[in-house]
Amino acid sequence: MCIELLNNIEKLGNTDFAIGFYRNYYFPIISDVFYVLTDSDHKSGFILQSSLLSKLIELVETNKINQPIYPLNNAPEGTSNSIYVKQFLGNMLINAFPHLNQDQISSFLNALTSSYKSNVKFKGILRDFFVQVKEYGGDPTDYLFAEDRESELIEKHKQEKQKALLVGGLVKPSEMED
């Protein structure tokens, strides 16, 4: 739903309304997405959360938001939204995970912001980072892969059923499609 909202705001272009929306809601949304992704109580929705994060990064990396969305006194004049977002995320992550060093966070953010175009690569970078974070904290990371495992299992069952349909009598008539 939030992705749809962002897509609709993006269609407005750089109108006063769109820029006002980004100034008021971009940073709270991106902060909340990272909070949900790193909170061990929120185990579902990794794919949707990563898509939302990817969309937020795309908006600043492609300069679709071409006016500053950060408070003007928080950065030197002429600072791009892309640079400010990386600094914002870096500070947020270093405060949330003090056991990580600045280099780890910088390389994570550089990899993340350069891979927003590839959903698979983007999710992989996010997963790797969260596994790294969770290893220190001792939280399980199984939920990061649950949706992928479920879709693989569904695909495997479909393939097995297709094979069984080729041999008469292996599939009950009630399980056959018309």
PDB file of C-alpha atoms in Angstrom, residues 34-175:
ATOM      1  CA  PHE A  34      14.485  -0.375   8.818  1.00  0.00           C
ATOM      2  CA  TYR A  35      12.988  -0.724  12.289  1.00  0.00           C
ATOM      3  CA  VAL A  36      10.529  -3.366  11.089  1.00  0.00           C
ATOM      4  CA  LEU A  37      13.200  -5.192   9.107  1.00  0.00           C
ATOM      5  CA  THR A  38      15.565  -5.367  12.080  1.00  0.00           C
ATOM      6  CA  ASP A  39      12.958  -6.090  14.761  1.00  0.00           C
ATOM      7  CA  SER A  40      12.872  -9.789  15.609  1.00  0.00           C
ATOM      8  CA  ASP A  41       9.148  -9.559  16.444  1.00  0.00           C
ATOM      9  CA  HIS A  42       8.324  -8.687  12.809  1.00  0.00           C
ATOM     10  CA  LYS A  43       9.131 -11.841  10.898  1.00  0.00           C
ATOM     11  CA  SER A  44       6.851 -11.625   7.890  1.00  0.00           C
ATOM     12  CA  GLY A  45       6.761  -9.275   4.975  1.00  0.00           C
ATOM     13  CA  PHE A  46      10.472  -9.199   4.189  1.00  0.00           C
ATOM     14  CA  ILE A  47       9.811  -9.106   0.439  1.00  0.00           C
ATOM     15  CA  LEU A  48       7.340  -6.218   0.693  1.00  0.00           C
ATOM     16  CA  GLN A  49       9.517  -4.274   3.118  1.00  0.00           C
ATOM     17  CA  SER A  50      12.560  -4.710   0.888  1.00  0.00           C
ATOM     18  CA  SER A  51      10.518  -3.562  -2.139  1.00  0.00           C
ATOM     19  CA  LEU A  52       9.429  -0.465  -0.236  1.00  0.00           C
ATOM     20  CA  LEU A  53      12.999   0.276   0.796  1.00  0.00           C
ATOM     21  CA  SER A  54      14.141  -0.213  -2.785  1.00  0.00           C
ATOM     22  CA  LYS A  55      11.499   2.253  -4.000  1.00  0.00           C
ATOM     23  CA  LEU A  56      12.564   4.856  -1.440  1.00  0.00           C
ATOM     24  CA  ILE A  57      16.191   4.512  -2.492  1.00  0.00           C
ATOM     25  CA  GLU A  58      15.264   4.640  -6.174  1.00  0.00           C
ATOM     26  CA  LEU A  59      13.504   7.981  -5.676  1.00  0.00           C
ATOM     27  CA  VAL A  60      16.669   9.674  -4.431  1.00  0.00           C
ATOM     28  CA  GLU A  61      19.247   7.754  -6.485  1.00  0.00           C
ATOM     29  CA  THR A  62      17.525   8.570  -9.781  1.00  0.00           C
ATOM     30  CA  ASN A  63      16.968  12.179  -8.688  1.00  0.00           C
ATOM     31  CA  LYS A  64      13.201  11.838  -9.058  1.00  0.00           C
ATOM     32  CA  ILE A  65      13.080  14.033  -5.979  1.00  0.00           C
ATOM     33  CA  ASN A  66      15.235  16.888  -7.211  1.00  0.00           C
ATOM     34  CA  GLN A  67      14.698  19.328  -4.345  1.00  0.00           C
ATOM     35  CA  PRO A  68      16.122  18.869  -0.853  1.00  0.00           C
ATOM     36  CA  ILE A  69      13.804  16.831   1.355  1.00  0.00           C
ATOM     37  CA  TYR A  70      15.959  17.197   4.459  1.00  0.00           C
ATOM     38  CA  PRO A  71      15.912  20.185   6.820  1.00  0.00           C
ATOM     39  CA  LEU A  72      18.123  22.760   5.122  1.00  0.00           C
ATOM     40  CA  ASN A  73      20.157  23.448   8.264  1.00  0.00           C
ATOM     41  CA  ASN A  74      21.097  19.728   8.580  1.00  0.00           C
ATOM     42  CA  ALA A  75      23.464  19.648   5.610  1.00  0.00           C
ATOM     43  CA  PRO A  76      25.650  22.037   3.615  1.00  0.00           C
ATOM     44  CA  GLU A  77      23.945  23.782   0.734  1.00  0.00           C
ATOM     45  CA  GLY A  78      24.020  21.715  -2.441  1.00  0.00           C
ATOM     46  CA  THR A  79      24.050  18.334  -0.669  1.00  0.00           C
ATOM     47  CA  SER A  80      22.119  15.859  -2.781  1.00  0.00           C
ATOM     48  CA  ASN A  81      19.257  13.856  -1.333  1.00  0.00           C
ATOM     49  CA  SER A  82      21.196  10.701  -2.161  1.00  0.00           C
ATOM     50  CA  ILE A  83      24.198  11.708  -0.053  1.00  0.00           C
ATOM     51  CA  TYR A  84      22.009  12.934   2.788  1.00  0.00           C
ATOM     52  CA  VAL A  85      19.959   9.706   2.827  1.00  0.00           C
ATOM     53  CA  LYS A  86      23.163   7.615   3.005  1.00  0.00           C
ATOM     54  CA  GLN A  87      24.416   9.758   5.914  1.00  0.00           C
ATOM     55  CA  PHE A  88      21.030   9.559   7.627  1.00  0.00           C
ATOM     56  CA  LEU A  89      20.886   5.773   7.264  1.00  0.00           C
ATOM     57  CA  GLY A  90      24.509   5.414   8.313  1.00  0.00           C
ATOM     58  CA  ASN A  91      23.912   7.365  11.521  1.00  0.00           C
ATOM     59  CA  MET A  92      20.709   5.462  12.208  1.00  0.00           C
ATOM     60  CA  LEU A  93      22.372   2.064  11.717  1.00  0.00           C
ATOM     61  CA  ILE A  94      25.500   2.916  13.729  1.00  0.00           C
ATOM     62  CA  ASN A  95      23.248   3.981  16.628  1.00  0.00           C
ATOM     63  CA  ALA A  96      21.104   0.848  16.323  1.00  0.00           C
ATOM     64  CA  PHE A  97      24.068  -1.529  15.949  1.00  0.00           C
ATOM     65  CA  PRO A  98      27.061  -0.118  17.820  1.00  0.00           C
ATOM     66  CA  HIS A  99      28.968  -3.405  17.352  1.00  0.00           C
ATOM     67  CA  LEU A 100      29.294  -2.623  13.627  1.00  0.00           C
ATOM     68  CA  ASN A 101      31.981  -0.249  12.443  1.00  0.00           C
ATOM     69  CA  GLN A 102      31.614   2.649  10.029  1.00  0.00           C
ATOM     70  CA  ASP A 103      33.280   0.750   7.167  1.00  0.00           C
ATOM     71  CA  GLN A 104      30.814  -2.140   7.425  1.00  0.00           C
ATOM     72  CA  ILE A 105      27.866   0.223   7.346  1.00  0.00           C
ATOM     73  CA  SER A 106      29.316   2.328   4.522  1.00  0.00           C
ATOM     74  CA  SER A 107      29.951  -0.689   2.320  1.00  0.00           C
ATOM     75  CA  PHE A 108      26.467  -2.041   3.086  1.00  0.00           C
ATOM     76  CA  LEU A 109      24.838   1.277   2.167  1.00  0.00           C
ATOM     77  CA  ASN A 110      26.937   1.662  -0.996  1.00  0.00           C
ATOM     78  CA  ALA A 111      26.022  -1.856  -2.109  1.00  0.00           C
ATOM     79  CA  LEU A 112      22.367  -1.316  -1.213  1.00  0.00           C
ATOM     80  CA  THR A 113      22.027   2.014  -3.004  1.00  0.00           C
ATOM     81  CA  SER A 114      23.723   0.690  -6.120  1.00  0.00           C
ATOM     82  CA  SER A 115      21.516  -2.410  -6.363  1.00  0.00           C
ATOM     83  CA  TYR A 116      17.991  -0.964  -6.093  1.00  0.00           C
ATOM     84  CA  LYS A 117      17.344  -1.835  -9.763  1.00  0.00           C
ATOM     85  CA  SER A 118      17.757  -5.589  -9.170  1.00  0.00           C
ATOM     86  CA  ASN A 119      15.195  -6.884  -6.711  1.00  0.00           C
ATOM     87  CA  VAL A 120      17.040 -10.197  -6.197  1.00  0.00           C
ATOM     88  CA  LYS A 121      20.413  -8.545  -5.599  1.00  0.00           C
ATOM     89  CA  PHE A 122      18.838  -5.910  -3.340  1.00  0.00           C
ATOM     90  CA  LYS A 123      17.140  -8.544  -1.163  1.00  0.00           C
ATOM     91  CA  GLY A 124      20.362 -10.549  -1.032  1.00  0.00           C
ATOM     92  CA  ILE A 125      22.355  -7.571   0.234  1.00  0.00           C
ATOM     93  CA  LEU A 126      19.693  -6.825   2.850  1.00  0.00           C
ATOM     94  CA  ARG A 127      19.621 -10.456   3.984  1.00  0.00           C
ATOM     95  CA  ASP A 128      23.397 -10.643   4.234  1.00  0.00           C
ATOM     96  CA  PHE A 129      23.469  -7.514   6.356  1.00  0.00           C
ATOM     97  CA  PHE A 130      20.702  -8.702   8.669  1.00  0.00           C
ATOM     98  CA  VAL A 131      22.303 -12.117   9.043  1.00  0.00           C
ATOM     99  CA  GLN A 132      25.524 -10.335  10.006  1.00  0.00           C
ATOM    100  CA  VAL A 133      23.637  -8.184  12.524  1.00  0.00           C
ATOM    101  CA  LYS A 134      21.628 -11.097  13.934  1.00  0.00           C
ATOM    102  CA  GLU A 135      24.705 -13.317  14.318  1.00  0.00           C
ATOM    103  CA  TYR A 136      26.019 -10.882  16.881  1.00  0.00           C
ATOM    104  CA  GLY A 137      22.662 -10.481  18.592  1.00  0.00           C
ATOM    105  CA  GLY A 138      21.866 -14.194  18.560  1.00  0.00           C
ATOM    106  CA  ASP A 139      18.425 -13.799  16.952  1.00  0.00           C
ATOM    107  CA  PRO A 140      17.322 -16.442  14.463  1.00  0.00           C
ATOM    108  CA  THR A 141      17.365 -15.423  10.800  1.00  0.00           C
ATOM    109  CA  ASP A 142      15.175 -18.173   9.334  1.00  0.00           C
ATOM    110  CA  TYR A 143      12.328 -15.745   8.698  1.00  0.00           C
ATOM    111  CA  LEU A 144      14.431 -13.841   6.157  1.00  0.00           C
ATOM    112  CA  PHE A 145      14.233 -16.838   3.840  1.00  0.00           C
ATOM    113  CA  ALA A 146      10.752 -18.161   4.716  1.00  0.00           C
ATOM    114  CA  GLU A 147       8.878 -16.618   1.784  1.00  0.00           C
ATOM    115  CA  ASP A 148      11.459 -17.845  -0.721  1.00  0.00           C
ATOM    116  CA  ARG A 149      11.368 -21.357   0.747  1.00  0.00           C
ATOM    117  CA  GLU A 150       7.584 -21.376   0.600  1.00  0.00           C
ATOM    118  CA  SER A 151       7.510 -20.364  -3.077  1.00  0.00           C
ATOM    119  CA  GLU A 152      10.183 -22.988  -3.870  1.00  0.00           C
ATOM    120  CA  LEU A 153       8.098 -25.637  -2.115  1.00  0.00           C
ATOM    121  CA  ILE A 154       4.973 -24.665  -4.058  1.00  0.00           C
ATOM    122  CA  GLU A 155       6.917 -24.821  -7.323  1.00  0.00           C
ATOM    123  CA  LYS A 156       8.359 -28.219  -6.383  1.00  0.00           C
ATOM    124  CA  HIS A 157       4.853 -29.584  -5.678  1.00  0.00           C
ATOM    125  CA  LYS A 158       3.632 -28.273  -9.031  1.00  0.00           C
ATOM    126  CA  GLN A 159       6.489 -30.008 -10.836  1.00  0.00           C
ATOM    127  CA  GLU A 160       5.879 -33.277  -8.989  1.00  0.00           C
ATOM    128  CA  LYS A 161       2.195 -33.137  -9.859  1.00  0.00           C
ATOM    129  CA  GLN A 162       3.004 -32.499 -13.524  1.00  0.00           C
ATOM    130  CA  LYS A 163       5.262 -35.567 -13.562  1.00  0.00           C
ATOM    131  CA  ALA A 164       2.615 -37.669 -11.834  1.00  0.00           C
ATOM    132  CA  LEU A 165      -0.023 -36.584 -14.363  1.00  0.00           C
ATOM    133  CA  LEU A 166       2.111 -38.067 -17.138  1.00  0.00           C
ATOM    134  CA  VAL A 167       1.691 -41.537 -15.649  1.00  0.00           C
ATOM    135  CA  GLY A 168      -1.875 -42.776 -15.493  1.00  0.00           C
ATOM    136  CA  GLY A 169      -3.169 -43.785 -12.072  1.00  0.00           C
ATOM    137  CA  LEU A 170      -0.658 -41.843  -9.935  1.00  0.00           C
ATOM    138  CA  VAL A 171      -3.006 -38.937  -9.353  1.00  0.00           C
ATOM    139  CA  LYS A 172      -6.467 -39.394  -7.856  1.00  0.00           C
ATOM    140  CA  PRO A 173      -9.279 -38.250 -10.149  1.00  0.00           C
ATOM    141  CA  SER A 174     -10.383 -35.743  -7.491  1.00  0.00           C
ATOM    142  CA  GLU A 175      -6.936 -34.101  -7.590  1.00  0.00           C
TER     143      GLU A 175
END
